Short mmCIF file of N, CA and C in Angstrom, two decimals:
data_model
loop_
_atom_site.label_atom_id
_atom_site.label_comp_id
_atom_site.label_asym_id
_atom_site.label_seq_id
_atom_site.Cartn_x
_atom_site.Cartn_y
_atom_site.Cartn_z
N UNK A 85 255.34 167.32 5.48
CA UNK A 85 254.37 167.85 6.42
C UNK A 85 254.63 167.32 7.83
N UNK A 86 254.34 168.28 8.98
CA UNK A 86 254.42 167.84 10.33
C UNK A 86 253.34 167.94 10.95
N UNK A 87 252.51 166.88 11.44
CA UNK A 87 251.36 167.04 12.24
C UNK A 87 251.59 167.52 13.66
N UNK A 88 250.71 168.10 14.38
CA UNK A 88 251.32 168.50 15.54
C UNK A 88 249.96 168.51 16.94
N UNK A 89 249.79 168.03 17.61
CA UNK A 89 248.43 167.53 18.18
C UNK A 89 248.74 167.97 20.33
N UNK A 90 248.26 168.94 20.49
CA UNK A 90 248.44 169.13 21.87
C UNK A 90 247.26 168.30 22.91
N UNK A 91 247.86 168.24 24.34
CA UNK A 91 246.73 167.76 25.06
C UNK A 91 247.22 168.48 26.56
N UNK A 92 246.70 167.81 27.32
CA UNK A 92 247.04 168.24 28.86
C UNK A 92 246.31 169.58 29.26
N UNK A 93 245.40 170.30 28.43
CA UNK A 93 245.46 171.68 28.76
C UNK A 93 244.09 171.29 29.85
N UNK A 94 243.39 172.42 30.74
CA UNK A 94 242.10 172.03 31.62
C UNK A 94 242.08 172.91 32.76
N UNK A 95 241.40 173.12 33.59
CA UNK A 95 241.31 174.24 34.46
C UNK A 95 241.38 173.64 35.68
N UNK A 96 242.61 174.48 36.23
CA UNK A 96 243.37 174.42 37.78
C UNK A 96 243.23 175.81 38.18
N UNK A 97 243.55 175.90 39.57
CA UNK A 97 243.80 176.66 40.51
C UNK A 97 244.77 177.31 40.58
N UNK A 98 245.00 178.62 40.68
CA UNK A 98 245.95 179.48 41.08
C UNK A 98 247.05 178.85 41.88
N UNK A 99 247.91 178.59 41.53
CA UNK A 99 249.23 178.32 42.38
C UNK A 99 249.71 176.60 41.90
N UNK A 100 248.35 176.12 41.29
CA UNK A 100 248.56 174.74 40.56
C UNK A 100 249.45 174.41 39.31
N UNK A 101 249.89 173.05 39.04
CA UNK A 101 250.33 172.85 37.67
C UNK A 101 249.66 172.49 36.89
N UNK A 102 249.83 172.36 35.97
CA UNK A 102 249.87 171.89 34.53
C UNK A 102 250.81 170.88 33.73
N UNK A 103 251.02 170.01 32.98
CA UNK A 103 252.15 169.62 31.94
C UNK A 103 251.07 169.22 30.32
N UNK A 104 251.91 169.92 29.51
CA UNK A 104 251.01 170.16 28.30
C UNK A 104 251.96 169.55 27.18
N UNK A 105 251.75 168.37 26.62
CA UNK A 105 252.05 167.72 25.83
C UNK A 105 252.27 168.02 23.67
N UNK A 106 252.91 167.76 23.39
CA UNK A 106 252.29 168.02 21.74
C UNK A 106 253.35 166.77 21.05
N UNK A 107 252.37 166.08 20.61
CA UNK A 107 253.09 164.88 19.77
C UNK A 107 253.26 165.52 18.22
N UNK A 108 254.39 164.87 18.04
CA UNK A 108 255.01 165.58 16.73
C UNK A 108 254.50 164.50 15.74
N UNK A 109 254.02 164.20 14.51
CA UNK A 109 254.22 163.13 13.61
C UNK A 109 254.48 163.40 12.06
N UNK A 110 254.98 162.70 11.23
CA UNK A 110 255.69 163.74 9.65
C UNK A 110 257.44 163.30 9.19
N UNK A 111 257.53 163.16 8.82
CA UNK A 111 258.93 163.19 7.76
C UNK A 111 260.01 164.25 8.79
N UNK A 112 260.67 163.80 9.08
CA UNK A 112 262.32 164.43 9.94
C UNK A 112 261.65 165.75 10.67
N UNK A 113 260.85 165.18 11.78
CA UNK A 113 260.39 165.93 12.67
C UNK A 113 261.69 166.61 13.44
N UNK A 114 262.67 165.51 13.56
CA UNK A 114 263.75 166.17 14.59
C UNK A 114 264.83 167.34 13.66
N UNK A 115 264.22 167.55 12.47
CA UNK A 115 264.84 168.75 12.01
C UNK A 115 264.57 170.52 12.33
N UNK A 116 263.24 169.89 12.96
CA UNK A 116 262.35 171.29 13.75
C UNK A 116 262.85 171.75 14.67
N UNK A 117 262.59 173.32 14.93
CA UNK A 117 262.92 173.34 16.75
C UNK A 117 261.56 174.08 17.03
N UNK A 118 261.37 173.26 18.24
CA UNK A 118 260.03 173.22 18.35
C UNK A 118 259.85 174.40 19.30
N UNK A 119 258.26 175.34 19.29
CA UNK A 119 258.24 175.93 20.47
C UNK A 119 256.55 176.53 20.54
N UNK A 120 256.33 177.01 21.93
CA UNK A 120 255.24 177.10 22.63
C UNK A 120 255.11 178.57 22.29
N UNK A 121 253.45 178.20 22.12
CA UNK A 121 252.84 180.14 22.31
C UNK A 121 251.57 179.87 22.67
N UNK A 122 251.28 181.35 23.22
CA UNK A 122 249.43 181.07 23.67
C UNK A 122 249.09 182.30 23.25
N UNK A 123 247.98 182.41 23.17
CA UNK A 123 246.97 183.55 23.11
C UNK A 123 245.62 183.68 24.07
N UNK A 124 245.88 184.92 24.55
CA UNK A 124 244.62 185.15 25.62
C UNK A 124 243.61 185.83 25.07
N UNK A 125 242.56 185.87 25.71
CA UNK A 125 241.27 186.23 24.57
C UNK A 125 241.70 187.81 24.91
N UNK A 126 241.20 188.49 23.38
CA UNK A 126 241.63 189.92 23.47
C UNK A 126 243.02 190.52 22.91
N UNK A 127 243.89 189.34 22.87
CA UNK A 127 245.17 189.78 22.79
C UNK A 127 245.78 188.84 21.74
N UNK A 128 247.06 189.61 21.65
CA UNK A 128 247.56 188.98 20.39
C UNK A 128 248.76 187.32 20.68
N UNK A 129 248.69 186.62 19.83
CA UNK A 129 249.77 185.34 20.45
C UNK A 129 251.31 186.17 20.72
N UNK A 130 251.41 185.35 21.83
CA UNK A 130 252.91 185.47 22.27
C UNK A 130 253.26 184.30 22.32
N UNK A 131 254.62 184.45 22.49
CA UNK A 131 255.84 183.37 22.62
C UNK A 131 255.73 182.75 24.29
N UNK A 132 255.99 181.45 24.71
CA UNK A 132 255.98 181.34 25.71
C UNK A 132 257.31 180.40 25.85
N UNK A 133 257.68 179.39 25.05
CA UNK A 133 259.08 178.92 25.46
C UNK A 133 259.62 177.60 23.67
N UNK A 134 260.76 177.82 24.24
CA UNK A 134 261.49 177.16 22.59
C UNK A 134 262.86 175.94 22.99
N UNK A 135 263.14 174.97 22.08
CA UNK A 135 263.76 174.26 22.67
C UNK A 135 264.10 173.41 21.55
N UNK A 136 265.12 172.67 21.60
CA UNK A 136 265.65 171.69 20.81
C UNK A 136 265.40 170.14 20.90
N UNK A 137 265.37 169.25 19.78
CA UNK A 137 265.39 167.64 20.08
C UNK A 137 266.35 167.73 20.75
N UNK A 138 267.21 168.15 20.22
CA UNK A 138 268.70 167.55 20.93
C UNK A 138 269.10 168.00 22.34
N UNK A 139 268.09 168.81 22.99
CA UNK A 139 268.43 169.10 24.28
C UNK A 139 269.31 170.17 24.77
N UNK A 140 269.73 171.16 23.44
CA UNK A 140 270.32 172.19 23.68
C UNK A 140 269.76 173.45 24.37
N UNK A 141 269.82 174.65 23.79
CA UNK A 141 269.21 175.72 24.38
C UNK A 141 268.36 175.59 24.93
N UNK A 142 267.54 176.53 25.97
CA UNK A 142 266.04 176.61 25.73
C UNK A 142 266.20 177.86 25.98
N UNK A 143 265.06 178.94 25.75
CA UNK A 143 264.60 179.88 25.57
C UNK A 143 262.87 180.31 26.37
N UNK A 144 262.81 181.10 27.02
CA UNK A 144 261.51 181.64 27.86
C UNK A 144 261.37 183.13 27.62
N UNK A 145 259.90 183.04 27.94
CA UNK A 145 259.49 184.25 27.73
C UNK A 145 259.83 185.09 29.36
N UNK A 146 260.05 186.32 29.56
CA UNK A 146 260.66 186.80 30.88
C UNK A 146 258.56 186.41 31.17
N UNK A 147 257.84 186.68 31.06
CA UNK A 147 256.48 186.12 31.84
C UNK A 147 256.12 184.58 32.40
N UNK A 148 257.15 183.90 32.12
CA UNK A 148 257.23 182.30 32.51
C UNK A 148 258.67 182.16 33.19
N UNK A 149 259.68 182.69 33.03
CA UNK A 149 261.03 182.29 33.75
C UNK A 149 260.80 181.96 34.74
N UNK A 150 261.47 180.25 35.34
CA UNK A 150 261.07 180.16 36.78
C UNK A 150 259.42 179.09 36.98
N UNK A 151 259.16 179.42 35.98
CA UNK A 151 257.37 178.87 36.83
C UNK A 151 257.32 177.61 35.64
N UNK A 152 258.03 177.74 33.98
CA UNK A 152 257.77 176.89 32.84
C UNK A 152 258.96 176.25 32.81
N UNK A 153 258.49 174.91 32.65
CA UNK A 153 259.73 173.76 31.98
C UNK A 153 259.42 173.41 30.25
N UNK A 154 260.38 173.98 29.62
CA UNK A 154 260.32 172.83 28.22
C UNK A 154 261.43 171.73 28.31
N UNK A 155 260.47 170.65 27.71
CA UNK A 155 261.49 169.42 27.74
C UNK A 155 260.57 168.67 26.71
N UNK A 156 261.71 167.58 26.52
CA UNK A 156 261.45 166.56 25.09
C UNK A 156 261.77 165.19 25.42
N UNK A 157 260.87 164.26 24.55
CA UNK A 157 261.22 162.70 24.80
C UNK A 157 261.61 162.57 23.03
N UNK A 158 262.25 162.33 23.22
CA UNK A 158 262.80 161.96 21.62
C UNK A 158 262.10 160.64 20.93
N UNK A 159 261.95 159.72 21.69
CA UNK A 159 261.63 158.49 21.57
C UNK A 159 260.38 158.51 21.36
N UNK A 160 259.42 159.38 21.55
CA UNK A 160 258.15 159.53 21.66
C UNK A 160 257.70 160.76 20.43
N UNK A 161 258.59 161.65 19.96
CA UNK A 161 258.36 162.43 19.09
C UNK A 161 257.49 163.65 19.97
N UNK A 162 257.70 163.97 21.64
CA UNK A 162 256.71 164.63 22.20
C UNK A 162 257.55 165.50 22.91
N UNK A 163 256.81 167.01 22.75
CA UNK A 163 257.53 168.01 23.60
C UNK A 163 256.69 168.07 24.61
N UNK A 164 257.13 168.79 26.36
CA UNK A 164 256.77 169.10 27.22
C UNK A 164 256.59 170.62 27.64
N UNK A 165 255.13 170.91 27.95
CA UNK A 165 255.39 172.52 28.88
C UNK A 165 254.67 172.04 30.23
N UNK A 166 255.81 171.89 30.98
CA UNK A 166 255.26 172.08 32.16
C UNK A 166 255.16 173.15 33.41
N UNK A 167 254.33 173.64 33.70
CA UNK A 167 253.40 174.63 34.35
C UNK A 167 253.35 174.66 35.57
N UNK A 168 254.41 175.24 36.44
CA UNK A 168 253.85 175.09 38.05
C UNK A 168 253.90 176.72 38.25
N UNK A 169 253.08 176.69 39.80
CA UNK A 169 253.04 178.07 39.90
C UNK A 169 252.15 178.96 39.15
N UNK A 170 250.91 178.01 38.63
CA UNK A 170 249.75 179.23 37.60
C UNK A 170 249.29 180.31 38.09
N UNK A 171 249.16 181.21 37.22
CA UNK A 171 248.86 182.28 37.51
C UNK A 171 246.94 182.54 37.05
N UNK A 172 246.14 183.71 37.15
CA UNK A 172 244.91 183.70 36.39
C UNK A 172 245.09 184.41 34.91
N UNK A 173 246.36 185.47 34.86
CA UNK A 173 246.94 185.47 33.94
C UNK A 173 247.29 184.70 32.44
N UNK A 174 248.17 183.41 33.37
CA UNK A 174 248.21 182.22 32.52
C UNK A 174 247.45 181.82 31.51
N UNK A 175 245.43 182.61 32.06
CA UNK A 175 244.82 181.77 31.26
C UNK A 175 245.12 181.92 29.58
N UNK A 176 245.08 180.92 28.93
CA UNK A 176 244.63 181.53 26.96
C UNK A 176 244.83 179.63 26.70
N UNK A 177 244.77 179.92 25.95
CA UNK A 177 244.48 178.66 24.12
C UNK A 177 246.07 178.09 24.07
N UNK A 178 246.82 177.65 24.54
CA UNK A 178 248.40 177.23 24.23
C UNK A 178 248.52 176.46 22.61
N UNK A 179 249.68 176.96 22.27
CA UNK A 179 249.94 176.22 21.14
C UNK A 179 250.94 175.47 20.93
N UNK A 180 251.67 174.46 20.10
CA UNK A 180 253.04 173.80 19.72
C UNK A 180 253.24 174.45 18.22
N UNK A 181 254.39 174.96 18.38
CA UNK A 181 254.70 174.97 17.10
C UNK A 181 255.84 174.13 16.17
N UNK A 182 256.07 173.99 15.29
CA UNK A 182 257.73 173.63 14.75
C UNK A 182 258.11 174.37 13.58
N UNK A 183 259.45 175.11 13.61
CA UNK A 183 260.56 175.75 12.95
C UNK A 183 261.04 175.20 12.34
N UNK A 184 260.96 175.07 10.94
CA UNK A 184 261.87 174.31 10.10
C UNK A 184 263.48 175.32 10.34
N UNK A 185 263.42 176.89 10.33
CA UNK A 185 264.37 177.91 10.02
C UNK A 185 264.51 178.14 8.81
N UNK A 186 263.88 178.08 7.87
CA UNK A 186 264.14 178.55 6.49
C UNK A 186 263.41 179.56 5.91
N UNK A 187 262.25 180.44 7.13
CA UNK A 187 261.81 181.38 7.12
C UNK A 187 261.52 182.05 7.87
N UNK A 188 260.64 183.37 8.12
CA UNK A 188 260.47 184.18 9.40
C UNK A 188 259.73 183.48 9.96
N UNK A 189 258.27 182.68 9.83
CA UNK A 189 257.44 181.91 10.57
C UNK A 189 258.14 181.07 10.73
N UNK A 190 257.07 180.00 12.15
CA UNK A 190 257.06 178.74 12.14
C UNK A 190 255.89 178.14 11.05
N UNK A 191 256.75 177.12 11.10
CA UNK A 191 255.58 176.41 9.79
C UNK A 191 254.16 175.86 10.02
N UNK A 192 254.48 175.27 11.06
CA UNK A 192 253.41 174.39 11.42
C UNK A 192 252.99 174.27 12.88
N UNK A 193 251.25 174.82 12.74
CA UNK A 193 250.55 174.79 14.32
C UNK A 193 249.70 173.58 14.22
N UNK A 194 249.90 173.24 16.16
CA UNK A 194 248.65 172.17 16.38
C UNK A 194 247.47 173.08 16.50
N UNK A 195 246.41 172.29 17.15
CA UNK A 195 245.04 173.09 17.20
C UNK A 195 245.23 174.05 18.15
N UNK A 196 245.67 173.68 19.51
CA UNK A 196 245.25 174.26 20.42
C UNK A 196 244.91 173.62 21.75
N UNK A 197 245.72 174.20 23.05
CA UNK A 197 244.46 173.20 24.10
C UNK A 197 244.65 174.24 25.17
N UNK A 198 242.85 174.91 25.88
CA UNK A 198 242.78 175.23 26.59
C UNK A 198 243.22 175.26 27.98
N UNK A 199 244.10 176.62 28.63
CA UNK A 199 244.80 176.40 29.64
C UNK A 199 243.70 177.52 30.85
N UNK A 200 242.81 176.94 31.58
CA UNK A 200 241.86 177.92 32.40
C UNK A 200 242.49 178.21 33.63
N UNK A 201 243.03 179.08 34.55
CA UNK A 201 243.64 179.17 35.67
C UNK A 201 242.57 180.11 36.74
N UNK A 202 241.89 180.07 37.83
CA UNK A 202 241.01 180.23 38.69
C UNK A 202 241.86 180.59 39.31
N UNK A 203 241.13 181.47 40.52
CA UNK A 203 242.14 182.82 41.25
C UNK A 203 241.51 182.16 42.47
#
């Protein structure tokens, strides 16, 4: 099992950042590849960005290119989304996920942490 626990989320201003945290904890976390989605009220979850321990690829949604950073501390078991440039758009519920790859889902979601963006 992989626990997965987000924070950082809270309500900024249009044109403000964000950096949104998710600590990983569980048995060979670094076998995951970890990645971000949100959901806005009304609508269905999307993908927002994906990335490796090891610092390889990353992957964005074309609605974040440019404005989202994913990044990782290995040492800490913690991924990064960081957020400049918010939009009111932006707003929804962000999530962490982790990919084992041994099926179509990801396996395992954190709760959730509110991302509010003001115009």
């Amino acid at each position: 099992q992989v626990h997965l626990v987000e924070s950082g989320g809270g309500l900024v201003q249009a044109g403000g950042s964000l950096r949104l945290s998710c600590a990983a904890s569980g048995r060979n976390v670094s076998r995951y590849v970890m990645g971000w989605f949100r959901q806005a009220p009304g609508k269905e979850r999307e993908f927002v960005a994906t990335g490796s321990w090891s610092g390889g690829s990353t992957y964005y949604a074309d609605s974040v290119k440019g404005r989202f950073t994913i990044s990782r501390d290995n040492a800490k078991n913690t991924v990064y989304l960081q957020m400049d440039s918010l939009k009111p758009e932006d707003t929804a519920v962000y999530y962490c996920a982790a990919d084992s790859g041994l099926g179509r889902d990801y396996d395992y979601w954190g709760q959730g942490t509110q991302v509010t963006v003001s115009s």
